[in-house]
């Protein structure tokens, strides 16, 4: 006998992601899914971000790694609103893990929640976590060929960050090729060239985050009115 | 690892849709080219995850679905020659909306009644 199905195999994940998104909407929290390869500088960039928004916005971080709490320990120096999700053999965060992580955070207190995905340029793209925006981070030492080798993350991203600009004098990296390859996948993608160590591009990043948070704080104000 | 979690979800979906009392013969699955999934790894994961009835011994039939995009400029649909080259052949801009070639879809099952069942 033949049984016709036609079902997305990530249906269960996508249903939980929708619940997460509804929860972020209800609590008026701007949620960003930060994706990038291992060692591209996601945690360092987040540490700088937490310093930059201190006193202005309350930021929570759910950080995903196969093992250890090292990233969460670093983030915890800057915010009390942090929880580590260990994915075991899983190479990406899934929506149910975020849902469980939310139980460890006071979502109501937050203006911004960052989901720091497991270091990986492939798998995280396919799994909706319920975020409002996806940010893809590349870095100079990884080489200029990453957008061409990983076009899906470029297609999925609302913003692309190129980190470790400070290393340009020391490692081979062809910026022209990087920009051209990025534009061959999407010529309207927003790109910020940044340095977590030196602060390049940081103000533009904060403006981008503020615009996202403003959308939600405005809706929060409307809800109170 | 990527393949393993997909195949786990696939096996769950198969179990949900398999008629009661039936044994799975094969599962037909469409895999978008954008997924970067290795078919040999998927088949190996499937073998490891389906050692018990009613899925034991069933075949996993994977079909790659090519990428198809709709141009955000002129609205025409096109098949990019490579995922890294999404430039529209008609108007020369790269603002693709992916209309096909992403996602993994369980399309259908082929099953048979278990021996001894009426």
Tab-separated table of N, CA, C and O in Angstrom, chain A residues 1 3-16 94 127, chain B residues 5-24 27 46 50 53-55 104-109 111:
chain	number	residue	atom	x	y	z
A	1	UNK	N	0.844	-1.203	0.000
A	1	UNK	CA	0.000	0.000	0.000
A	1	UNK	C	0.878	1.250	0.000
A	1	UNK	O	1.981	1.218	0.540
A	3	UNK	N	1.184	5.333	0.925
A	3	UNK	CA	0.614	6.394	1.767
A	3	UNK	C	1.240	7.713	1.356
A	3	UNK	O	2.467	7.880	1.464
A	4	UNK	N	0.421	8.628	0.861
A	4	UNK	CA	0.938	9.942	0.490
A	4	UNK	C	1.045	10.791	1.761
A	4	UNK	O	0.109	10.812	2.565
A	5	UNK	N	2.182	11.464	1.956
A	5	UNK	CA	2.387	12.211	3.206
A	5	UNK	C	2.607	13.709	2.932
A	5	UNK	O	1.813	14.553	3.332
A	6	UNK	N	3.715	14.039	2.261
A	6	UNK	CA	4.153	15.420	1.992
A	6	UNK	C	4.224	16.232	3.298
A	6	UNK	O	3.390	17.095	3.583
A	7	UNK	N	5.208	15.918	4.103
A	7	UNK	CA	5.375	16.630	5.385
A	7	UNK	C	6.825	17.076	5.545
A	7	UNK	O	7.759	16.286	5.395
A	8	UNK	N	6.994	18.336	5.857
A	8	UNK	CA	8.302	18.894	6.182
A	8	UNK	C	8.830	18.171	7.423
A	8	UNK	O	8.154	18.135	8.450
A	9	UNK	N	10.047	17.623	7.345
A	9	UNK	CA	10.536	16.841	8.488
A	9	UNK	C	10.864	17.725	9.693
A	9	UNK	O	11.031	17.226	10.797
A	10	UNK	N	10.940	19.032	9.489
A	10	UNK	CA	11.195	19.927	10.625
A	10	UNK	C	9.889	20.514	11.174
A	10	UNK	O	9.908	21.514	11.888
A	11	UNK	N	8.774	19.867	10.825
A	11	UNK	CA	7.473	20.404	11.232
A	11	UNK	C	7.399	20.591	12.765
A	11	UNK	O	6.947	21.632	13.243
A	12	UNK	N	7.859	19.573	13.506
A	12	UNK	CA	7.776	19.651	14.970
A	12	UNK	C	8.617	20.827	15.478
A	12	UNK	O	8.189	21.590	16.352
A	13	UNK	N	9.819	20.988	14.903
A	13	UNK	CA	10.681	22.113	15.297
A	13	UNK	C	10.003	23.447	14.979
A	13	UNK	O	9.994	24.379	15.805
A	14	UNK	N	9.429	23.530	13.778
A	14	UNK	CA	8.842	24.797	13.333
A	14	UNK	C	7.630	25.187	14.191
A	14	UNK	O	7.364	26.375	14.401
A	15	UNK	N	6.913	24.177	14.673
A	15	UNK	CA	5.765	24.472	15.544
A	15	UNK	C	6.238	25.077	16.866
A	15	UNK	O	5.660	26.047	17.360
A	16	UNK	N	7.326	24.517	17.421
A	16	UNK	CA	7.857	25.069	18.680
A	16	UNK	C	8.463	26.452	18.422
A	16	UNK	O	8.319	27.366	19.241
A	94	UNK	N	18.115	23.853	18.395
A	94	UNK	CA	16.772	23.590	17.875
A	94	UNK	C	15.771	24.332	18.761
A	94	UNK	O	16.088	24.739	19.885
A	127	UNK	N	17.310	25.552	10.915
A	127	UNK	CA	16.436	25.353	12.066
A	127	UNK	C	15.924	26.688	12.583
A	127	UNK	O	16.672	27.480	13.147
B	5	UNK	N	20.390	14.222	12.858
B	5	UNK	CA	19.187	14.831	13.439
B	5	UNK	C	18.048	14.900	12.428
B	5	UNK	O	16.884	14.734	12.776
B	6	UNK	N	18.379	15.095	11.159
B	6	UNK	CA	17.350	15.099	10.116
B	6	UNK	C	16.715	13.713	9.996
B	6	UNK	O	15.494	13.567	9.911
B	7	UNK	N	17.568	12.690	9.991
B	7	UNK	CA	17.054	11.328	9.816
B	7	UNK	C	16.246	10.904	11.046
B	7	UNK	O	15.251	10.187	10.921
B	8	UNK	N	16.634	11.367	12.228
B	8	UNK	CA	15.814	11.093	13.422
B	8	UNK	C	14.411	11.673	13.257
B	8	UNK	O	13.416	11.017	13.538
B	9	UNK	N	14.350	12.925	12.783
B	9	UNK	CA	13.041	13.572	12.570
B	9	UNK	C	12.249	12.825	11.497
B	9	UNK	O	11.033	12.668	11.601
B	10	UNK	N	12.974	12.363	10.492
B	10	UNK	CA	12.349	11.621	9.393
B	10	UNK	C	11.731	10.321	9.911
B	10	UNK	O	10.576	9.991	9.592
B	11	UNK	N	12.491	9.586	10.720
B	11	UNK	CA	11.995	8.315	11.262
B	11	UNK	C	10.769	8.558	12.147
B	11	UNK	O	9.808	7.779	12.113
B	12	UNK	N	10.780	9.658	12.906
B	12	UNK	CA	9.606	9.996	13.732
B	12	UNK	C	8.388	10.242	12.858
B	12	UNK	O	7.289	9.769	13.155
B	13	UNK	N	8.598	11.004	11.778
B	13	UNK	CA	7.481	11.315	10.872
B	13	UNK	C	6.951	10.042	10.229
B	13	UNK	O	5.737	9.853	10.101
B	14	UNK	N	7.859	9.146	9.846
B	14	UNK	CA	7.438	7.881	9.232
B	14	UNK	C	6.584	7.081	10.217
B	14	UNK	O	5.519	6.581	9.862
B	15	UNK	N	7.029	6.986	11.456
B	15	UNK	CA	6.276	6.219	12.464
B	15	UNK	C	4.872	6.800	12.649
B	15	UNK	O	3.906	6.079	12.824
B	16	UNK	N	4.777	8.133	12.593
B	16	UNK	CA	3.460	8.775	12.776
B	16	UNK	C	2.512	8.468	11.623
B	16	UNK	O	1.315	8.355	11.819
B	17	UNK	N	3.057	8.349	10.426
B	17	UNK	CA	2.199	8.202	9.242
B	17	UNK	C	2.011	6.759	8.795
B	17	UNK	O	1.153	6.492	7.960
B	18	UNK	N	2.793	5.837	9.363
B	18	UNK	CA	2.693	4.439	8.952
B	18	UNK	C	1.373	3.853	9.463
B	18	UNK	O	1.077	3.948	10.661
B	19	UNK	N	0.561	3.260	8.576
B	19	UNK	CA	-0.705	2.697	9.040
B	19	UNK	C	-0.476	1.633	10.120
B	19	UNK	O	0.530	0.907	10.082
B	20	UNK	N	-1.395	1.567	11.039
B	20	UNK	CA	-1.269	0.625	12.157
B	20	UNK	C	-1.167	-0.806	11.625
B	20	UNK	O	-1.914	-1.191	10.730
B	21	UNK	N	-0.247	-1.555	12.159
B	21	UNK	CA	-0.110	-2.955	11.764
B	21	UNK	C	0.653	-3.159	10.457
B	21	UNK	O	0.763	-4.282	9.983
B	22	UNK	N	1.181	-2.071	9.894
B	22	UNK	CA	1.894	-2.211	8.618
B	22	UNK	C	3.398	-2.192	8.846
B	22	UNK	O	3.888	-1.670	9.852
B	23	UNK	N	4.109	-2.783	7.881
B	23	UNK	CA	5.575	-2.762	7.907
B	23	UNK	C	6.048	-1.844	6.793
B	23	UNK	O	5.525	-1.901	5.672
B	24	UNK	N	6.999	-0.999	7.102
B	24	UNK	CA	7.493	-0.068	6.081
B	24	UNK	C	8.385	-0.800	5.076
B	24	UNK	O	9.270	-1.558	5.480
B	27	UNK	N	10.603	4.554	2.203
B	27	UNK	CA	10.141	5.929	2.437
B	27	UNK	C	10.755	6.807	1.355
B	27	UNK	O	11.956	6.728	1.084
B	46	UNK	N	20.080	6.223	8.639
B	46	UNK	CA	18.782	5.533	8.546
B	46	UNK	C	18.938	4.054	8.957
B	46	UNK	O	18.135	3.541	9.741
B	50	UNK	N	16.933	2.404	12.264
B	50	UNK	CA	15.733	1.631	11.934
B	50	UNK	C	16.008	0.138	12.035
B	50	UNK	O	15.780	-0.608	11.083
B	53	UNK	N	11.344	-3.352	14.151
B	53	UNK	CA	10.109	-3.252	13.401
B	53	UNK	C	9.270	-2.072	13.934
B	53	UNK	O	9.434	-1.732	15.107
B	54	UNK	N	8.458	-1.462	13.113
B	54	UNK	CA	8.089	-1.853	11.742
B	54	UNK	C	8.942	-1.165	10.662
B	54	UNK	O	8.590	-1.229	9.499
B	55	UNK	N	10.075	-0.535	11.074
B	55	UNK	CA	10.895	0.168	10.080
B	55	UNK	C	12.107	-0.657	9.634
B	55	UNK	O	12.750	-0.317	8.632
B	104	UNK	N	13.525	19.469	3.716
B	104	UNK	CA	13.484	18.012	3.550
B	104	UNK	C	12.036	17.593	3.756
B	104	UNK	O	11.428	17.932	4.770
B	105	UNK	N	11.487	16.891	2.783
B	105	UNK	CA	10.061	16.566	2.833
B	105	UNK	C	9.841	15.066	2.686
B	105	UNK	O	10.331	14.456	1.715
B	106	UNK	N	9.142	14.510	3.652
B	106	UNK	CA	8.708	13.116	3.530
B	106	UNK	C	7.529	13.110	2.566
B	106	UNK	O	6.470	13.668	2.867
B	107	UNK	N	7.719	12.520	1.390
B	107	UNK	CA	6.694	12.594	0.336
B	107	UNK	C	5.674	11.468	0.463
B	107	UNK	O	4.471	11.703	0.399
B	108	UNK	N	6.150	10.229	0.605
B	108	UNK	CA	5.209	9.107	0.671
B	108	UNK	C	5.881	7.885	1.285
B	108	UNK	O	7.110	7.828	1.410
B	109	UNK	N	5.052	6.945	1.642
B	109	UNK	CA	5.518	5.687	2.222
B	109	UNK	C	4.974	4.535	1.398
B	109	UNK	O	3.853	4.612	0.883
B	111	UNK	N	4.182	0.601	2.142
B	111	UNK	CA	4.113	-0.288	3.303
B	111	UNK	C	3.385	-1.570	2.923
B	111	UNK	O	2.725	-1.647	1.881
